Coordinates of C-alpha atoms in Angstrom, one line a residue:
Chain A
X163 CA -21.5 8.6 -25.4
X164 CA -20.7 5.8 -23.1
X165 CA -17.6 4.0 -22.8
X166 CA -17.1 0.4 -21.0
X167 CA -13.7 -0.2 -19.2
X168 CA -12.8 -4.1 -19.0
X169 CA -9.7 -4.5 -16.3
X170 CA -7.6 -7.7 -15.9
X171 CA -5.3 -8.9 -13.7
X172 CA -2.1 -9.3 -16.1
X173 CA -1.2 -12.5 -17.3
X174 CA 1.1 -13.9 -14.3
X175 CA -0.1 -12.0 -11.6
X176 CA -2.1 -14.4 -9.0
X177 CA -5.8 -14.1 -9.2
X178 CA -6.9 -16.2 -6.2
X179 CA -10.2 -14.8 -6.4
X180 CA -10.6 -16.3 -9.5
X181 CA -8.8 -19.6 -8.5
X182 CA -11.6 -19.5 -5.3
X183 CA -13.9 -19.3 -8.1
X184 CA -12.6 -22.2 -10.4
X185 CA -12.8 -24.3 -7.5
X186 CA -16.3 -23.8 -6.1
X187 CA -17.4 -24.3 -10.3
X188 CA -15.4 -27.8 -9.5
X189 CA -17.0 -29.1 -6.5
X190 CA -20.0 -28.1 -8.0
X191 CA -19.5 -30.5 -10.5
X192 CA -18.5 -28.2 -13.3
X193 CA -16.0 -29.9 -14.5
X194 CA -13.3 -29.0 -17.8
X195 CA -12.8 -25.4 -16.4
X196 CA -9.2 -24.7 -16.3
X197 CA -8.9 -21.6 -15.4
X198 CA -11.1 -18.5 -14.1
X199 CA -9.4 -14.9 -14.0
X200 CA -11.9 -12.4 -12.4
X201 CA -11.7 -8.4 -13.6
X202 CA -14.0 -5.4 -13.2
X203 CA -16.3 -3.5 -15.2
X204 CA -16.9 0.4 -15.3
X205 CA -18.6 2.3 -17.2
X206 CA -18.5 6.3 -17.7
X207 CA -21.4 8.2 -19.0
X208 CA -19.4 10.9 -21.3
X209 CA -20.2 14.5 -22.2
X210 CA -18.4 14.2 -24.9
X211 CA -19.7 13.3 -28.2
X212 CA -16.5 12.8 -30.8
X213 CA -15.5 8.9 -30.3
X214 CA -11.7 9.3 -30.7
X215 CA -11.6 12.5 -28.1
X216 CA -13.7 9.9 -25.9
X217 CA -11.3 7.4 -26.3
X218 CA -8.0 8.9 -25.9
X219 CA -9.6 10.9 -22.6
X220 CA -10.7 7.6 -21.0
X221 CA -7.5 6.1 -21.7
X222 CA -5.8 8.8 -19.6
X223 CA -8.3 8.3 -17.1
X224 CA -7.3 4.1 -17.2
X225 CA -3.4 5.1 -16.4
X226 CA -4.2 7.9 -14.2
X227 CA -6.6 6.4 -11.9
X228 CA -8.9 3.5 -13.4
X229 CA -6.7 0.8 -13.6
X230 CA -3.0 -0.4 -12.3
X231 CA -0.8 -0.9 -14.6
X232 CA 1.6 -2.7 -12.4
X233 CA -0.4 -5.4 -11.8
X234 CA -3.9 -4.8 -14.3
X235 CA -4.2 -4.3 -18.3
X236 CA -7.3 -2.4 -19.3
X237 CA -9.3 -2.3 -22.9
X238 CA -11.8 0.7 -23.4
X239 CA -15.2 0.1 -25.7
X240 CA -17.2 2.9 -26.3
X241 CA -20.9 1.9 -27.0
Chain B
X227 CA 10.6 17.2 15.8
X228 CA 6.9 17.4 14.2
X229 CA 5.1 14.3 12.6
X230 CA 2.3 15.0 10.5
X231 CA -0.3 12.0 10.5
X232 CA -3.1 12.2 7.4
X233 CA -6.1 11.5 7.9
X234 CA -8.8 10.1 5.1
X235 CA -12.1 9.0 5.3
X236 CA -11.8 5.5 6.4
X237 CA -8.9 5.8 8.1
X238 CA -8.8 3.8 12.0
X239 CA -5.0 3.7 12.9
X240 CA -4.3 7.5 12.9
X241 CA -4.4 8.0 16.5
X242 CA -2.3 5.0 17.1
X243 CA 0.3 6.5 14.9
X244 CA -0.1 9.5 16.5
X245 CA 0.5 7.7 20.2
X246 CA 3.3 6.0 18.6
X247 CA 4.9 9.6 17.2
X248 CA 4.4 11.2 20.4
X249 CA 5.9 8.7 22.7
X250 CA 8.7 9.2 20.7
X251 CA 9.1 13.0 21.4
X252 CA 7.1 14.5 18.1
X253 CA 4.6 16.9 18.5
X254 CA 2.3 15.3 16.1
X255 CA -0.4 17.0 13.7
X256 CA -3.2 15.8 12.1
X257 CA -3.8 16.3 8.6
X258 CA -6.7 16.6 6.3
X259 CA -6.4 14.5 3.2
X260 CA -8.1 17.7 1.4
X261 CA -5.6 20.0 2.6
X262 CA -3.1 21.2 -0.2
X263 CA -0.1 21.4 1.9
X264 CA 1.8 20.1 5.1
X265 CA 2.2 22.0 7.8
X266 CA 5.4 24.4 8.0
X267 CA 8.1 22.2 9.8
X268 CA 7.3 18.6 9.3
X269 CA 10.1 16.2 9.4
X270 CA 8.1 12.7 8.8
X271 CA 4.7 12.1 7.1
X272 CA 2.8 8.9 8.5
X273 CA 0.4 7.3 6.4
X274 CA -2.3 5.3 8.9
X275 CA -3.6 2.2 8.2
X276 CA -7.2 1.8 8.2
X277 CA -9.9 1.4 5.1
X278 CA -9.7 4.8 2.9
X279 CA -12.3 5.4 0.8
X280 CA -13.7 2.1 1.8
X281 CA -11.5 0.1 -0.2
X282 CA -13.2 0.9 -3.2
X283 CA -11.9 0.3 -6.9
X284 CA -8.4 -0.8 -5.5
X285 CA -7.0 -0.4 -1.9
X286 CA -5.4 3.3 -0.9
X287 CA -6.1 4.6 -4.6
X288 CA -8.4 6.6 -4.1
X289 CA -6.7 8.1 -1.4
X290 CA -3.3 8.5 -3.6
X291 CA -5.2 10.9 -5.5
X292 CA -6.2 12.7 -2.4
X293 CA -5.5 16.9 -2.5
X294 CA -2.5 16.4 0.2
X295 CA -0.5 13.6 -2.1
X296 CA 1.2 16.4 -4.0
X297 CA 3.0 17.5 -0.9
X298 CA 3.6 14.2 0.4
X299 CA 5.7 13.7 -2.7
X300 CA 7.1 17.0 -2.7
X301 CA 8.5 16.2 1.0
X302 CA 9.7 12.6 0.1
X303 CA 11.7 14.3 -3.2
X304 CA 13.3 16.9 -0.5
X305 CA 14.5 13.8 1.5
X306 CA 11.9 14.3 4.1
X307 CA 10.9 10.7 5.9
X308 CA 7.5 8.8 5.1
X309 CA 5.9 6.3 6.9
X310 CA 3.0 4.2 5.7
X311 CA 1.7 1.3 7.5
X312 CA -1.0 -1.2 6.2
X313 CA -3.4 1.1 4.3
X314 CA -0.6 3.7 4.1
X315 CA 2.1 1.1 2.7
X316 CA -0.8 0.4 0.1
X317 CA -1.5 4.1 -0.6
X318 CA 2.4 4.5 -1.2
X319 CA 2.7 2.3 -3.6
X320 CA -0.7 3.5 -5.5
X321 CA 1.2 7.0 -5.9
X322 CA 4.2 5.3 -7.3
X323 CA 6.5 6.4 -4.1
X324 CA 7.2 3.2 -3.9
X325 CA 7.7 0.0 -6.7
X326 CA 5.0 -2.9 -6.7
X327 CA 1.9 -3.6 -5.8
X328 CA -0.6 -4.8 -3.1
X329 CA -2.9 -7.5 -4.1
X330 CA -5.7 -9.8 -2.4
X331 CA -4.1 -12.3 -0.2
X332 CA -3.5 -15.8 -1.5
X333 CA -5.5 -17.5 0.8
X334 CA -7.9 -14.8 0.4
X335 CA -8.3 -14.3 4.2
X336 CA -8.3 -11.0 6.0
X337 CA -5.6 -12.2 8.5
X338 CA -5.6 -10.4 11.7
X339 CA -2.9 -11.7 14.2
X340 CA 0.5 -10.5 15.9
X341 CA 3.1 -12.2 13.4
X342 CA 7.0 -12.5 14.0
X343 CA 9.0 -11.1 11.3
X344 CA 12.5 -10.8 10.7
X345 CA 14.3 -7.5 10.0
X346 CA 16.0 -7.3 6.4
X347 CA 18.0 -4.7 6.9
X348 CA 18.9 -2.3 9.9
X349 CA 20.2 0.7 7.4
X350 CA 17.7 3.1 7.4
X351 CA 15.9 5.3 9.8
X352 CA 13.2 3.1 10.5
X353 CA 15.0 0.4 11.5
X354 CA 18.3 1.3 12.5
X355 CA 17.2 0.6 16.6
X356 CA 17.2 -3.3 15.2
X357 CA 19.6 -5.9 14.3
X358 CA 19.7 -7.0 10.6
X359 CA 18.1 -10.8 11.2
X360 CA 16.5 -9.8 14.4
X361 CA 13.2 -11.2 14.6
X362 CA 10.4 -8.8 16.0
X363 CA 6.7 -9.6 16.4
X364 CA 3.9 -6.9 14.8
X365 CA 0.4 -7.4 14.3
X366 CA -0.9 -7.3 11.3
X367 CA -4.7 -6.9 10.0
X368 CA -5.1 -6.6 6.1
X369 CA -6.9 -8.7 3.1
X370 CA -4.3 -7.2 0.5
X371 CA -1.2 -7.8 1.2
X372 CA 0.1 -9.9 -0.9
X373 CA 3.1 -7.7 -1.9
X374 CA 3.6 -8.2 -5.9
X375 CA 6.8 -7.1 -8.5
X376 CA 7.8 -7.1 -11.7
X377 CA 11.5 -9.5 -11.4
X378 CA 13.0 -6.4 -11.8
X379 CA 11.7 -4.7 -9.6
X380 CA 12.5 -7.3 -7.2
X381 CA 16.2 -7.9 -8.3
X382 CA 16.5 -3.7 -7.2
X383 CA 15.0 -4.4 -4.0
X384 CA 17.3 -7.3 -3.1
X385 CA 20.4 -5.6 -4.7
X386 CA 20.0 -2.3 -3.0
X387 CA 18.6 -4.0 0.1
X388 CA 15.6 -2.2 -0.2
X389 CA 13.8 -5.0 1.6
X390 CA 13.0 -4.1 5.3
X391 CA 11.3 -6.6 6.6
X392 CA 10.0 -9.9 5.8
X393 CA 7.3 -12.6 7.7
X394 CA 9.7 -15.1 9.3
X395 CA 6.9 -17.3 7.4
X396 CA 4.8 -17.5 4.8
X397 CA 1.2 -15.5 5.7
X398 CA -0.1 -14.1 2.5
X399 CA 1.5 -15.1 -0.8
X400 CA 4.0 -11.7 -0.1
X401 CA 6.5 -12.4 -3.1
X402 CA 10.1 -13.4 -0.8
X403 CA 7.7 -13.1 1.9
X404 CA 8.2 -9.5 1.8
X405 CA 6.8 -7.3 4.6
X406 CA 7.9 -3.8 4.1
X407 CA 10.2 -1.9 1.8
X408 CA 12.1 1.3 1.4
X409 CA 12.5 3.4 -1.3
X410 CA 15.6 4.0 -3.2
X411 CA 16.6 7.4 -0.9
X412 CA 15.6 4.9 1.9
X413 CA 13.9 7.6 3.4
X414 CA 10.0 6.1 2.5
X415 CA 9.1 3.3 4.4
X416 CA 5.9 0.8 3.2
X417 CA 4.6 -1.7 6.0
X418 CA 2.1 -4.0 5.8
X419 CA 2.0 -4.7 9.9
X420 CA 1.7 -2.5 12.4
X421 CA 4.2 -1.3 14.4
X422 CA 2.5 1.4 16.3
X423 CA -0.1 -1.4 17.3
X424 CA 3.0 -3.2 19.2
X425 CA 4.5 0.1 20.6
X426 CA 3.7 -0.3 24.6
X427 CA 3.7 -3.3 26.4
X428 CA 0.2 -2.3 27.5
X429 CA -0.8 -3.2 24.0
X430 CA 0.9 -6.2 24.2
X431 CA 4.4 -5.9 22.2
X432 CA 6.7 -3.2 22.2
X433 CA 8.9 -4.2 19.4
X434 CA 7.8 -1.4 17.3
X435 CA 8.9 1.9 20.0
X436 CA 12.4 1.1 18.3
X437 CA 10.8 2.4 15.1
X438 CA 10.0 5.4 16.2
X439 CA 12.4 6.2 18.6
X440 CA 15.0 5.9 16.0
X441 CA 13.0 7.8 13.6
X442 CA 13.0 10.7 16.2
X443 CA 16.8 10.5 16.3
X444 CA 17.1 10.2 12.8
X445 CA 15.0 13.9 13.1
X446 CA 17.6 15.5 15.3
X447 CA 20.6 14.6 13.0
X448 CA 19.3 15.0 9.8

């Protein structure tokens, strides 16, 4: 089983990446785009086959290590 | 007085902060981030700036999750004194020793230049050799650290005076322009610049021997 981690900068928290990225789409001439917040992907090749088990373990592995929750909300998909 | 300085993979100010120790008077050891505990004795922990684990997933956390973390925390809970400067201030707050967080600067810059910054408070170990105001210059060389905090967070800081030092102006988007904290014991200290890179006036700056040297005498009363 393989799970997909999206992680986010939380709403509020400065993502100047992402505004260095709005404004290259800008001068570009992209225009209309407001915003740009930029996250990570991981994804986790799993031994384990039972999708709830998979889910709840790579949740712990999101608060323990994966993602930080000060600053960073994470969503799991398993696929 | 014994200083134990860890070392990670990545890490490029370790010997610096061990110069900086042993000026002061510490005999100084150098610890493997894979060892499991401190050696017998140690009265501060310094956490060395440099690029652990290459800066990969988020700054310092892999290295918060090193083997050696667990006694790192077990000597801050007994009172004993931490240091972290830079990658260490970042690794701190990855293992929750200290509050916030470190994110990408705001101008997104890695800004590498002696800055003048102005001591918050003088009550603590660290920075007890300073006046409260005083302005002191340290360099600093980082890409994240733009200090961040929930408001509450924040209000602590402030109301406990928690805040140690702060850039005399505006370098990375730091929330309050916030430099360097202390934890609520006061005995964990998280710096973005680098006082052991401004600890001889051979190097250019000496405004950060007062760190240490007070830090040593902190050793011998405590």
């Amino acid at each position: 089983m393989k799970a997909r981690v999206h992680i986010m900068l939380k709403n509020g928290v400065l993502d100047p990446q992402g505004e260095a990225v709005r404004h290259a789409l800008g001068t570009m001439g992209f225009d209309g785009v407001d915003g740009v917040r930029q996250g990570k992907v991981i994804e986790l090749e799993l031994a384990e086959t039972d999708a709830s088990k998979a889910e709840a373990e790579v949740t712990k592995m999101c608060e323990a290590l994966l993602a930080n929750t000060v600053i960073e909300r994470y969503e799991v998909e398993l696929i | 007085m014994k200083a134990a300085v860890i070392v990670f993979p990545g890490s490029n100010c370790d010997r610096d902060l061990a110069v900086a120790y042993r000026n002061a008077g510490f005999s100084v050891e150098m610890v493997w981030h894979k060892d499991t505990a401190l050696p017998s004795g140690v009265d501060v922990v310094g956490i060395p700036g440099g690029f652990s684990f290459g800066d990969y997933l988020r700054c310092g956390a892999i290295a918060a999750r090193s083997p050696i973390v667990a006694s790192i925390a077990a000597h801050a809970e007994r009172g004993g004194y931490v240091l972290g400067v830079c990658n260490g201030f970042q690794v701190l707050v990855e293992t929750g020793l200290l509050p916030g967080a470190l994110v990408r600067n705001a101008g997104l810059k890695f800004i590498c230049k002696p800055v003048a910054l102005s001591v918050a408070t003088r009550l603590s170990a660290f920075t007890s050799g300073y006046d409260t105001g005083q302005t002191v210059t340290f360099p600093v060389a980082h890409h994240d650290g733009n200090y961040t905090a929930k408001p509450e967070t924040l209000d602590a800081l402030n109301g406990e005076d928690r805040v140690a030092f702060r850039y005399a102006e505006e370098l990375n988007g730091s929330v309050d322009r916030i430099a360097g904290i202390l934890s609520e014991n006061r005995r964990v200290m998280g710096l973005m610049p680098h006082p052991e890179r401004a600890a001889d006036a051979v190097l250019g700056g000496s405004d950060g021997a007062a760190m240490f040297q007070t830090l040593a005498e902190g050793c011998v009363t405590a």
